[in-house]
XYZ file of C-alpha atoms in Angstrom:
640
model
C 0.000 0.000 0.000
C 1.393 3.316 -0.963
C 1.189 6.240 1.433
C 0.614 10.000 0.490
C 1.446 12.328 3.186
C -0.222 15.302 3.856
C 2.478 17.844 2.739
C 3.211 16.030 -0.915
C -0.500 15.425 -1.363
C -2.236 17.991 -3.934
C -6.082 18.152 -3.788
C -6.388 16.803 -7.547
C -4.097 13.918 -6.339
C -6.023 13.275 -3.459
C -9.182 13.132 -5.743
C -7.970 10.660 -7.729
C -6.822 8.656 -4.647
C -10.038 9.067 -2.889
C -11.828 7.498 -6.650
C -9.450 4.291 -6.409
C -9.333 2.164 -9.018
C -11.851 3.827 -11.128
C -9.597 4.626 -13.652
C -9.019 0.860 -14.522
C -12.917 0.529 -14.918
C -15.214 0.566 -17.809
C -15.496 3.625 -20.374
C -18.468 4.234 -18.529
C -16.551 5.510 -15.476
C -14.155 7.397 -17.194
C -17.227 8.776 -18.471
C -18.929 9.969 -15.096
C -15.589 11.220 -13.890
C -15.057 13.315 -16.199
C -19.130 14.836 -16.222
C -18.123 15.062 -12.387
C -14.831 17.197 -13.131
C -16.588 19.292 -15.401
C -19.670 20.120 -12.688
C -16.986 20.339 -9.737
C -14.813 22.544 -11.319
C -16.471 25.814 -11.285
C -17.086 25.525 -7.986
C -13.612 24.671 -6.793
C -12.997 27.788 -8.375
C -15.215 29.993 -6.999
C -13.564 28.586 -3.601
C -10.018 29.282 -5.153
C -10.914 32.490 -5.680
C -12.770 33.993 -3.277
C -11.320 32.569 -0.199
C -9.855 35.474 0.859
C -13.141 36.992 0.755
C -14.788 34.090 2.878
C -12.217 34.086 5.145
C -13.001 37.520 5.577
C -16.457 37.362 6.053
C -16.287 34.830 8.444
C -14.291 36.527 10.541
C -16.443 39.212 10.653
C -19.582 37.130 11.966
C -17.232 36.020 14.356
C -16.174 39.025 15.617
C -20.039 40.223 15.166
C -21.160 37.336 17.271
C -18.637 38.120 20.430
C -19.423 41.254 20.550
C -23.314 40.112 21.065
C -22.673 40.806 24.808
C -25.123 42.332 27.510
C -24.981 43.943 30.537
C -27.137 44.654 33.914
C -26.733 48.147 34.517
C -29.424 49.072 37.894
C -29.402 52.550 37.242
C -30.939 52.555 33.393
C -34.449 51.780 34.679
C -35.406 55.672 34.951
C -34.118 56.928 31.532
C -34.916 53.258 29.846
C -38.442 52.419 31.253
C -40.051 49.290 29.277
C -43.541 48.647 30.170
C -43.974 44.897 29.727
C -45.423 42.559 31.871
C -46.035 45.448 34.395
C -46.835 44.831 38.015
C -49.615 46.340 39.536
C -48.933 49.105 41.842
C -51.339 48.659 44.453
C -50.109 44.753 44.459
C -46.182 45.554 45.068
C -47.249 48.089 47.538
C -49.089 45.752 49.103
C -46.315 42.921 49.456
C -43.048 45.617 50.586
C -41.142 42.217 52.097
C -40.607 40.449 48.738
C -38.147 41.478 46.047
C -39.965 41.977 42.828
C -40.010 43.574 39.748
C -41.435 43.296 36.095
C -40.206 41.550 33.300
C -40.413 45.263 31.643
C -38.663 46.639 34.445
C -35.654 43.584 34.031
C -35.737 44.238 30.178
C -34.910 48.424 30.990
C -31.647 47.410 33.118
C -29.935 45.521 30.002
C -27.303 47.269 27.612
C -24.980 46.644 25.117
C -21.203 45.784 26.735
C -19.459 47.805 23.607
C -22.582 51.002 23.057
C -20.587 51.289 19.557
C -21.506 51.258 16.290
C -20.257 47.952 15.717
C -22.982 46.648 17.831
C -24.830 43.982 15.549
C -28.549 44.280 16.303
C -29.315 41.740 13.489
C -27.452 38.824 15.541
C -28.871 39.936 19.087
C -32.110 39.352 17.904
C -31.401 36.496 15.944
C -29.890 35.069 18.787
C -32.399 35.845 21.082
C -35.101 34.477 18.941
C -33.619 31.004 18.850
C -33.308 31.198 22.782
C -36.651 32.165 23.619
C -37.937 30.157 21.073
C -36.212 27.398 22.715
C -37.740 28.540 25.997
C -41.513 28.354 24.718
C -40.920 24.979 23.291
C -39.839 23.381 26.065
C -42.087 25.020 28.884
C -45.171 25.806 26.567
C -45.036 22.617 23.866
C -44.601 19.831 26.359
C -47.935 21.983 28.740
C -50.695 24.223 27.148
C -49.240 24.786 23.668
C -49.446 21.105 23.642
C -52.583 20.727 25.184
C -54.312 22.970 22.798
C -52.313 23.776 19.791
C -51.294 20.160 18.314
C -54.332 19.225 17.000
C -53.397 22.246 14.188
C -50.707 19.913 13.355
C -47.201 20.133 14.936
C -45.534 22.849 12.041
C -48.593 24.740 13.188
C -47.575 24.093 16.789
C -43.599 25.189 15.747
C -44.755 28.149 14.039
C -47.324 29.779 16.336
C -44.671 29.261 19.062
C -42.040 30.510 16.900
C -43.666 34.115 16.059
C -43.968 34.630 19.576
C -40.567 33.898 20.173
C -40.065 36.431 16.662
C -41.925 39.100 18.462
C -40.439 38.646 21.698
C -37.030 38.916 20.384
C -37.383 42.164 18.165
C -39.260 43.585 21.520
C -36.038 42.640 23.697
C -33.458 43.533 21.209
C -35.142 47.199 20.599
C -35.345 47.249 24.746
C -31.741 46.979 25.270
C -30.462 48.898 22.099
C -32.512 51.873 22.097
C -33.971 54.364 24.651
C -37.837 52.944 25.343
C -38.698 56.180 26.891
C -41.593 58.265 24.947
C -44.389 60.829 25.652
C -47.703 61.625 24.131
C -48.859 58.967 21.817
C -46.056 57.452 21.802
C -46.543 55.681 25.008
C -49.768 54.328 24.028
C -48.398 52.366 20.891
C -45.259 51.484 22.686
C -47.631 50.391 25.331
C -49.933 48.005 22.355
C -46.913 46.592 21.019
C -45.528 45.937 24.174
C -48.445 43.397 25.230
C -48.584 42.101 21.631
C -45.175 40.888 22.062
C -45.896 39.133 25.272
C -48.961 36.961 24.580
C -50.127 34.783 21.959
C -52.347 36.299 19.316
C -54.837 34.529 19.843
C -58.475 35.132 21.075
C -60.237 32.613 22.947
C -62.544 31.663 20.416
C -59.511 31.143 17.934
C -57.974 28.967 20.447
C -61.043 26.616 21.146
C -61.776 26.808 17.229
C -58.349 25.096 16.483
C -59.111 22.293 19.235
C -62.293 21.225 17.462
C -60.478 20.911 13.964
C -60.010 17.206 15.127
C -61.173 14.948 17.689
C -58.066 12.608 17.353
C -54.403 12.962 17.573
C -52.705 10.293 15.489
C -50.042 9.760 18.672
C -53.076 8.644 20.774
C -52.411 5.183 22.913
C -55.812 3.262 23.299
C -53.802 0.569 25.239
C -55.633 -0.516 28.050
C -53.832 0.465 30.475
C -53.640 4.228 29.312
C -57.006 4.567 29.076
C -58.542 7.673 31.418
C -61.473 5.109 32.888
C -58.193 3.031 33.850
C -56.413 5.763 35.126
C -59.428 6.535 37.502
C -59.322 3.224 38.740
C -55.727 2.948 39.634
C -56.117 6.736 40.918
C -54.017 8.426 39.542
C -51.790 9.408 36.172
C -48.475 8.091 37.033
C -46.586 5.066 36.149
C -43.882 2.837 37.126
C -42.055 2.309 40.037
C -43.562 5.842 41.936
C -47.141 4.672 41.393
C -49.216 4.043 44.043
C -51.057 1.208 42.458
C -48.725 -0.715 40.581
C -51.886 -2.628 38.972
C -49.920 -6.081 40.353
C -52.777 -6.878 42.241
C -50.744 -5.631 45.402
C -52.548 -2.844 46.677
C -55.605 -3.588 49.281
C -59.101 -4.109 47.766
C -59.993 -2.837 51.418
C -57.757 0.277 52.593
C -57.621 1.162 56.534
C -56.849 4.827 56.932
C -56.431 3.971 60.306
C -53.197 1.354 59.779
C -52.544 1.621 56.063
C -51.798 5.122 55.422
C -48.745 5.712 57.383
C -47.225 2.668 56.061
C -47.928 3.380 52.337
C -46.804 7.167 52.396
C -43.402 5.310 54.394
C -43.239 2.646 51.450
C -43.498 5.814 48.999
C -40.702 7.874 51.077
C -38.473 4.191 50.846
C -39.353 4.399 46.942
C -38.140 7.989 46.527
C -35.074 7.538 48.519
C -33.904 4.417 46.143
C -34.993 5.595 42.946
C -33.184 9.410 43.394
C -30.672 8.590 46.134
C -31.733 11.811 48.756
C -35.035 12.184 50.242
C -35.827 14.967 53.151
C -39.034 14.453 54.151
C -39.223 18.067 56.016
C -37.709 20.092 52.824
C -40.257 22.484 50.925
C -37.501 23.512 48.544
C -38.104 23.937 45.095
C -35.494 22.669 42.201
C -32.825 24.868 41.998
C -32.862 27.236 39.248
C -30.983 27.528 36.296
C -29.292 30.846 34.215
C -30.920 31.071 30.822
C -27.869 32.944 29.237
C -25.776 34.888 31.306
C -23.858 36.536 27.729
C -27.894 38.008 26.572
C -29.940 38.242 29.565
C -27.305 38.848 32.538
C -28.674 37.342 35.742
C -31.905 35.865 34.343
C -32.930 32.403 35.861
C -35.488 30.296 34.733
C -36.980 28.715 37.951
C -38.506 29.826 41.397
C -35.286 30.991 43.183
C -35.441 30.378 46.898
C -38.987 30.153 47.304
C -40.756 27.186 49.056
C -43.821 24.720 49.071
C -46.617 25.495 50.585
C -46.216 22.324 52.121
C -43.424 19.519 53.077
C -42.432 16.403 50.665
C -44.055 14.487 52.986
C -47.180 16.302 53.297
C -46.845 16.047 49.654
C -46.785 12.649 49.701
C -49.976 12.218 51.742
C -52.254 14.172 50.031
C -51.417 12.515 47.018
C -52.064 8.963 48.589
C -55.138 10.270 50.134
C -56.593 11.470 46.306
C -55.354 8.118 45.275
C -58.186 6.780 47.280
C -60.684 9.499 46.599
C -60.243 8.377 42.755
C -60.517 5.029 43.169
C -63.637 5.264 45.170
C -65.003 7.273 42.195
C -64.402 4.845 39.552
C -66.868 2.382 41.864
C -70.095 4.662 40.774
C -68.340 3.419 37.239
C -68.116 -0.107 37.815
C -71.668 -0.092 39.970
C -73.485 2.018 37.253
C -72.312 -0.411 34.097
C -72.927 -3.558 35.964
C -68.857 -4.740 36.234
C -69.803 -5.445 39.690
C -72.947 -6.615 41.038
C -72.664 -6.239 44.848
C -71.092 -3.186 46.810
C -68.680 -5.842 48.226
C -66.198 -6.335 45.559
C -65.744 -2.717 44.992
C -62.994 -1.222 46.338
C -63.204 0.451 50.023
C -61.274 2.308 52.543
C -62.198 2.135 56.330
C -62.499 5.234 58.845
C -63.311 4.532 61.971
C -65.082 2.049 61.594
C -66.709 2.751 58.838
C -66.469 1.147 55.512
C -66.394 3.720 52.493
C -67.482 3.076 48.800
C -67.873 6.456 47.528
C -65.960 9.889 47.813
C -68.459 11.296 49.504
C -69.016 8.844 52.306
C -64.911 8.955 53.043
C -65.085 12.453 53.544
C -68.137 12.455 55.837
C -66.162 9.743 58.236
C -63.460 12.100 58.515
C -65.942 14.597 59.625
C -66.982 12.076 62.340
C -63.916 11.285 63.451
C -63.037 15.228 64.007
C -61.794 16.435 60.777
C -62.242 19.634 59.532
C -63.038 19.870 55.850
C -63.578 23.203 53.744
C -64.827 22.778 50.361
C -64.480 26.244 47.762
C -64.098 26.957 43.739
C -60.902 28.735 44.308
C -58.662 30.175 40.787
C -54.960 31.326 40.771
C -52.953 32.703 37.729
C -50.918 29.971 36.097
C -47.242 30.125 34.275
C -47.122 26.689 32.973
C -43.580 26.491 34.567
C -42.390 29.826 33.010
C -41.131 31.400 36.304
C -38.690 33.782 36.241
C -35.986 35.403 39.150
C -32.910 37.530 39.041
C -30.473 36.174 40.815
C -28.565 39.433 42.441
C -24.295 39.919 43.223
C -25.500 38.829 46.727
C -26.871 35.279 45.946
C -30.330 36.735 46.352
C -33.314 36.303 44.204
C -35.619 39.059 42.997
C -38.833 37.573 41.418
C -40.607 37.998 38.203
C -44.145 37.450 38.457
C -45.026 35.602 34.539
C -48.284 34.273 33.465
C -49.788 33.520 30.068
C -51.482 36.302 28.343
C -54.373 36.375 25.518
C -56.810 37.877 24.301
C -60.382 37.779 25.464
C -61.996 38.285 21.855
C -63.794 41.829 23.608
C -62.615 45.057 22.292
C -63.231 48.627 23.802
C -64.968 50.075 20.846
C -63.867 53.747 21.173
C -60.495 52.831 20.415
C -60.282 49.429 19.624
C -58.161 48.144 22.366
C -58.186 44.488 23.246
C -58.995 43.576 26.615
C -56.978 40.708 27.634
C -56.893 38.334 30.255
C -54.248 36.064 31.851
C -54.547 32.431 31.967
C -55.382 31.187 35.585
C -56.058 27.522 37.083
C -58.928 26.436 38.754
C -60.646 24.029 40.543
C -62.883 22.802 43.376
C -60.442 22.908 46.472
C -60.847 20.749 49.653
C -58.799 21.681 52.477
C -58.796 19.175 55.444
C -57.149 19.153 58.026
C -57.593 16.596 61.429
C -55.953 13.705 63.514
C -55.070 10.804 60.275
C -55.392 13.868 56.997
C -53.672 16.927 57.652
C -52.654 16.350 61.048
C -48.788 17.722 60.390
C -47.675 21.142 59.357
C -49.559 24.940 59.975
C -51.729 24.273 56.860
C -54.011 21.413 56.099
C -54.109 19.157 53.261
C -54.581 20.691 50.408
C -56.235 18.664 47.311
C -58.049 19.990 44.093
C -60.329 18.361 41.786
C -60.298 19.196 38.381
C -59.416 18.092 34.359
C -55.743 18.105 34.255
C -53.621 18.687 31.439
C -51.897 14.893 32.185
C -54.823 13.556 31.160
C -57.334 12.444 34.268
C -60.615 14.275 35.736
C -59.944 13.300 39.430
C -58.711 14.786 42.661
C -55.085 16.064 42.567
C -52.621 17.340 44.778
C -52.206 21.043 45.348
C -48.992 22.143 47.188
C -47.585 25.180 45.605
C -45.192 28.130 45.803
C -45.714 29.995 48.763
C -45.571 34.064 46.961
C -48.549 36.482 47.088
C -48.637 36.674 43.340
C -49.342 32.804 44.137
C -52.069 33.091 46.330
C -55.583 31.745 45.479
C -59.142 33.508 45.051
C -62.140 32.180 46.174
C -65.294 32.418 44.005
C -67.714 31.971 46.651
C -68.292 31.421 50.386
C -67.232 28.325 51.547
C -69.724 25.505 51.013
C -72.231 24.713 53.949
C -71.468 21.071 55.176
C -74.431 19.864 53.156
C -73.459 21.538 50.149
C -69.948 20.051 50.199
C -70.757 16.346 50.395
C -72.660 16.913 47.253
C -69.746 18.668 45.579
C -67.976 15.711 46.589
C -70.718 13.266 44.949
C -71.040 15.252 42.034
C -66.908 15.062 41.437
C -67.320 11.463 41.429
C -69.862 11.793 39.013
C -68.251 14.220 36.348
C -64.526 12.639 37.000
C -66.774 9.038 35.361
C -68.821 11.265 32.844
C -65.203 13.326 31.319
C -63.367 9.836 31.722
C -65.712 7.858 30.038
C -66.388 10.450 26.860
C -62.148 10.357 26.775
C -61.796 6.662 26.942
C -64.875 6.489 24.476
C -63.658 9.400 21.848
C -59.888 8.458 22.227
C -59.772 12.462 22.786
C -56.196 13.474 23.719
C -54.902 14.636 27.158
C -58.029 13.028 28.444
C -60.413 15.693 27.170
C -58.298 18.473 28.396
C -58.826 21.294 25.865
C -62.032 19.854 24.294
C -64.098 18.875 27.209
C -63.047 22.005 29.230
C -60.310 23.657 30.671
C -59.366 23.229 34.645
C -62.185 25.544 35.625
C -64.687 24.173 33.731
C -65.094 21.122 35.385
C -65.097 22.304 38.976
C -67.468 25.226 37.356
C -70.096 22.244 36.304
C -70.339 21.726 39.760
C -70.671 24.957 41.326
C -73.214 25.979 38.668
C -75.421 22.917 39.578
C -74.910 24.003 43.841
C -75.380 27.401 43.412
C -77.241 28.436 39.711
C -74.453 30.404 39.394
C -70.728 30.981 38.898
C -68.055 33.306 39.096
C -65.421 31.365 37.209
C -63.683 33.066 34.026
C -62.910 31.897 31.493
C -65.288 29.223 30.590
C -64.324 27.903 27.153
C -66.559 24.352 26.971
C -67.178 23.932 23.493
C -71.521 23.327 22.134
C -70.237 20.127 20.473
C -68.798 18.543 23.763
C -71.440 20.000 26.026
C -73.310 18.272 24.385
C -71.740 14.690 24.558
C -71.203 15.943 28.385
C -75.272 15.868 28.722
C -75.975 12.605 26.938
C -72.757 10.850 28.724
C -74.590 12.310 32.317
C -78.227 11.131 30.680
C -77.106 7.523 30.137
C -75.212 7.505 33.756
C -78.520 8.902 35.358
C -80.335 6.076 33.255
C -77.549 3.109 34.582
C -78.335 4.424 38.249
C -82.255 4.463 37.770
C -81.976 1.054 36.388
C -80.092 -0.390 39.699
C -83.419 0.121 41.836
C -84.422 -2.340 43.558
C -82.098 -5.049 42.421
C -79.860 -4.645 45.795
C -76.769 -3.478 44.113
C -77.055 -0.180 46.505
C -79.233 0.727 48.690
C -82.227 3.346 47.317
C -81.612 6.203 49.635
C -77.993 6.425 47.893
C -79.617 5.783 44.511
C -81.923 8.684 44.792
C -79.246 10.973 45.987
C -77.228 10.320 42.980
C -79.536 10.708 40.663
C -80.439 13.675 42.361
C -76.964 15.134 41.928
C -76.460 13.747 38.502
C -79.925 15.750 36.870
C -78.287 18.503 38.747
C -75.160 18.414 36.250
C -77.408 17.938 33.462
C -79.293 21.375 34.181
C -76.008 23.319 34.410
C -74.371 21.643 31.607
C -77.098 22.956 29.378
C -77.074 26.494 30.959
C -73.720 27.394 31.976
C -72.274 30.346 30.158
C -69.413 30.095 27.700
C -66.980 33.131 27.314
C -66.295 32.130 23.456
C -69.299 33.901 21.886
C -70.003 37.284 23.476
C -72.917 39.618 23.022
C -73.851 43.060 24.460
C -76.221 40.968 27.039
C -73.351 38.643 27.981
C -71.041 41.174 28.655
C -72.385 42.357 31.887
C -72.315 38.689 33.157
C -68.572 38.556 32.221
C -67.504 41.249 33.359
C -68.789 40.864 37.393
C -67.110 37.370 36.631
C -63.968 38.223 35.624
C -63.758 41.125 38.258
C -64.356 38.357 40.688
C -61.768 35.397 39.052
C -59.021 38.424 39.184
C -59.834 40.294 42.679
C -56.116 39.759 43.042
C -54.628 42.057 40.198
C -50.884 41.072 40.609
C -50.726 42.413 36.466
C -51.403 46.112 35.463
C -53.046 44.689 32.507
C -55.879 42.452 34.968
C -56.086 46.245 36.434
C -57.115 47.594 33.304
C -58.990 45.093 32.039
C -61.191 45.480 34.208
C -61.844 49.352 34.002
C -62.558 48.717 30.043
C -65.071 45.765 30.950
C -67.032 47.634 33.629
C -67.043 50.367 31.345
C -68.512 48.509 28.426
C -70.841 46.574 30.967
C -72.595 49.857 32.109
C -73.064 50.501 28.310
C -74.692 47.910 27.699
C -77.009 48.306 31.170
C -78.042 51.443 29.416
C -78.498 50.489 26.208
C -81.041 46.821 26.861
C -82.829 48.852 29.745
């Protein structure tokens, strides 16, 4: 074998070399070589000579790109102000012990290294738009981008997301290069653009319209075990080893609070502490968070800085074992109402006291017996979907950047066509209990939520969170009367088997999240039939599933009514659910929906969205609601 060495080698002779014995071929491969010479050869020239040129050029991008460098300068706040994302005053006068500021207010501190002319503005933003975009895809496409969006298609997904991120990025670059200070009119466009850039353009009713394109997602698993009616019965969304149920046939067809819960939430802790090798069971710490890019945005963390739970891991851990059982005790009016069992005894139960439980309901009302406390409320909170934000300061310190979602709400003030938008919140039916076996550690009580979650399942969930005012939940009504709750309870049973059964049925993704109703809606459907009323916004259940939501309810009502007198259940708990169960139907078909507004409808949504954001932590919930009062009154005057 003959050897060429790098310094003798030409790069003809190494062409040759690299076509071996192609030469000693046919004609017809003397033939191809040469059409290849003859196509290469301008191009190698071209190369030849303009080299110098390229060389040149990309030492220029180079230099361009390392000079892309920003800076946190504290004082440039006054003569830079950005308005974006702004913080309500009355709401950071309110709170003077925590650090905060706006995203706006971040955005007005950052400037150029090098202020010279050689700044490149096109490769900041460029930059910048891959990095937020990057940011969106992974917080907002794995949560309610993919939730809602995906059924558009995934390029449809990519590209919504990405000219956010576009807009975002020309906003940011134009924030740090150029003074954002203006007067007169000025303020009022910078002000438009400025929201523009930080929320999706969307509407609601653009949103919900994309949803209802299709009804199935061709990633869908209709697997058995993936199955939301299966999910309900195992009680919760999780698999593998950190599962509750492992579906082995090892967890208790009979559970005693009393005995079994301690042990379970210690087998859980044992789990935890094997699978990721540390386990505190006292720490309320949150991950630790992570720089986005110190070179562009200086300081800027992606995470929830040294905040805490609301609650311990292991107070974590309990409340989730304790809606374990409230699930599984709601897939029995399931397996009762289609005749999978025949007899109350082979569903499963838990024991209080004494007392054996089939049903959600009944748990709850042993706890009560056995001295428990339990408060049951529709309570809302404004939701990031993971986007928090801190600055982490010279001193180690974190100052916090209140983020949430922001749309539009399809109304527009008419005088000047400005859109009145509204940021997304979760919500749900909260129980709060708190007594010697649930909620007997720690200064709060267990908290637990039930509503439609984005992971797929209509159940009872766990709902520890960060412990920050701009965190802090709204009620949206007085806390139900002891009567009043049990039936909330019975009637979450009865919509967590109604949404699971239309999902399991349909094969609709996320488990009907989206389609069926957002968070809200489902714990609305059951204020609305308490109370014939509701102060939940926004309500975005769509005609064509409101409609599968009555005739699912009809044909459960029917499977009840059909169980009397055959000794399955007793009567007396027929009638009550049956009871509770026309009550859904009635506020199905009349709850409001916040997609289609009219003059009439206006008034109704705008005392409801005055009460869902009582707690304006955003200037733009503060002025929101000026424009919708406003436009309410008008249209008092005008139907009197």
């Amino acid at each position: 074998m003959v050897m060429l060495s790098s310094a003798s080698s030409s790069p003809f002779s190494a062409l040759m070399a690299s076509f071996g014995g192609l030469f000693s071929g046919s004609t017809s491969n003397l033939v191809i070589l040469s059409t290849f010479l003859c196509l290469s050869a301008p191009i190698a020239f071209y190369l030849y000579r303009y080299r110098s040129n390229i060389k040149e050029k990309v030492k220029e991008i180079e230099k361009n790109v390392a000079r892309v460098r920003v800076v946190r300068n504290k004082d440039a706040v006054k003569k830079n102000r950005v308005v974006c994302m702004e913080l309500d005053p009355s709401f950071v006068k309110a709170n003077p012990e925590w650090k905060m500021m706006s995203f706006g207010e971040y955005l007005s501190q950052l400037e150029p290294a090098e202020p010279d002319n050689a700044f490149n503005q096109i490769f900041l933003q460029k930059e910048l738009n891959i990095l937020i975009g990057k940011f969106l895809l992974d917080n907002m496409g794995r949560t309610y981008g993919a939730a809602l969006l995906p059924l558009m298609g995934a390029g449809s997904v990519a590209a919504s997301i990405a000219g956010m991120s576009s807009a975002v990025s020309k906003f940011v670059a134009k924030s740090i290069l150029e003074d954002g200070g203006a007067s007169g009119d000025g303020d009022n466009n910078e002000e438009k653009s400025i929201h523009d850039a930080m929320s999706f353009d969307l509407s609601l009713m653009e949103l919900i319209s994309f949803v209802n394109l299709h009804q199935k997602v061709n990633t869908i698993d209709d697997t058995k075990t993936s199955t939301p009616l299966n999910r309900l019965r195992l009680g919760e969304n999780l698999d593998g080893d950190l599962a509750y149920d492992l579906d082995d046939g090892s967890f208790p067809t009979t559970f005693d609070l009393d005995n079994d819960f301690i042990n379970y939430v210690t087998m859980m802790e044992e789990r935890i502490l094997k699978k990721e090798g540390k386990y505190d069971p006292n720490d309320r710490s949150f991950p630790s968070s992570v720089p986005i890019n110190e070179r562009l945005l200086p300081g800027l963390h992606l995470g929830k800085g040294d905040l805490q739970y609301t609650h311990t891991k292991r107070e974590g851990i309990e409340h989730r074992l304790f809606c374990v059982l409230l699930n599984k005790l709601c897939h029995n009016y399931h397996k009762l109402a289609s005749q999978q069992v025949t007899k109350v005894e082979d569903c499963f139960r838990v024991k209080c006291s004494g007392q054996s439980c089939i049903f959600p309901e009944e748990l709850i009302q042993a706890l009560v017996d056995c001295g428990h406390t339990v408060e049951v409320c529709p309570r809302v909170i404004l939701s990031n979907f993971g986007m928090q934000l801190c600055v982490k300061e010279d001193d180690d310190s974190f100052t916090y950047i209140p983020t949430t979602l922001i749309m539009r709400t399809g109304i527009e003030r008419s005088a000047d066509s400005k859109p009145v938008y509204f940021c997304s919140p979760h919500g749900g039916l909260d129980l709060n209990i708190k007594g010697p076996l649930i909620g007997r550690t720690g200064t709060r009580p267990c908290w637990i939520q039930f509503y439609v979650s984005i992971g797929g399942l209509t159940c009872f969930h766990p709902d520890e969170d960060q412990d920050a005012p701009w965190a802090a939940k709204t009620s949206l009504a007085d806390v139900y009367s002891h009567d009043d709750a049990i039936r909330a309870i019975r009637m979450c049973a009865v919509v967590a088997v109604v949404f699971s059964r239309i999902a399991t049925d349909l094969k609709l993704p996320f488990g009907g999240y989206g389609v069926l109703g957002m968070c809200n809606d489902s714990a609305t459907l059951i204020d609305f039939a308490l109370r014939g009323k509701t102060m939940s916004y926004p309500l975005l259940s769509t005609g064509r599933y409101l409609i599968h939501i009555v005739s699912y309810l009809s044909k459960l009502k029917d499977e009840f009514m059909a169980l009397r007198g055959r000794r399955t259940l007793e009567d007396e708990k027929l009638d009550l659910v049956v009871f509770d169960t026309k009550s859904l139907i009635k506020s199905t078909s009349r709850m409001p929906s916040d997609l289609h507004i009219s003059p009439l409808s206006l008034i109704d949504t705008s005392t409801r969205y005055d009460s869902s954001y009582s707690l304006s932590v955003f200037r733009c919930i503060s002025d929101a609601k000026v424009m919708l009062r406003e436009m309410a009154d008008v249209a008092r005057e005008q139907l009197q």
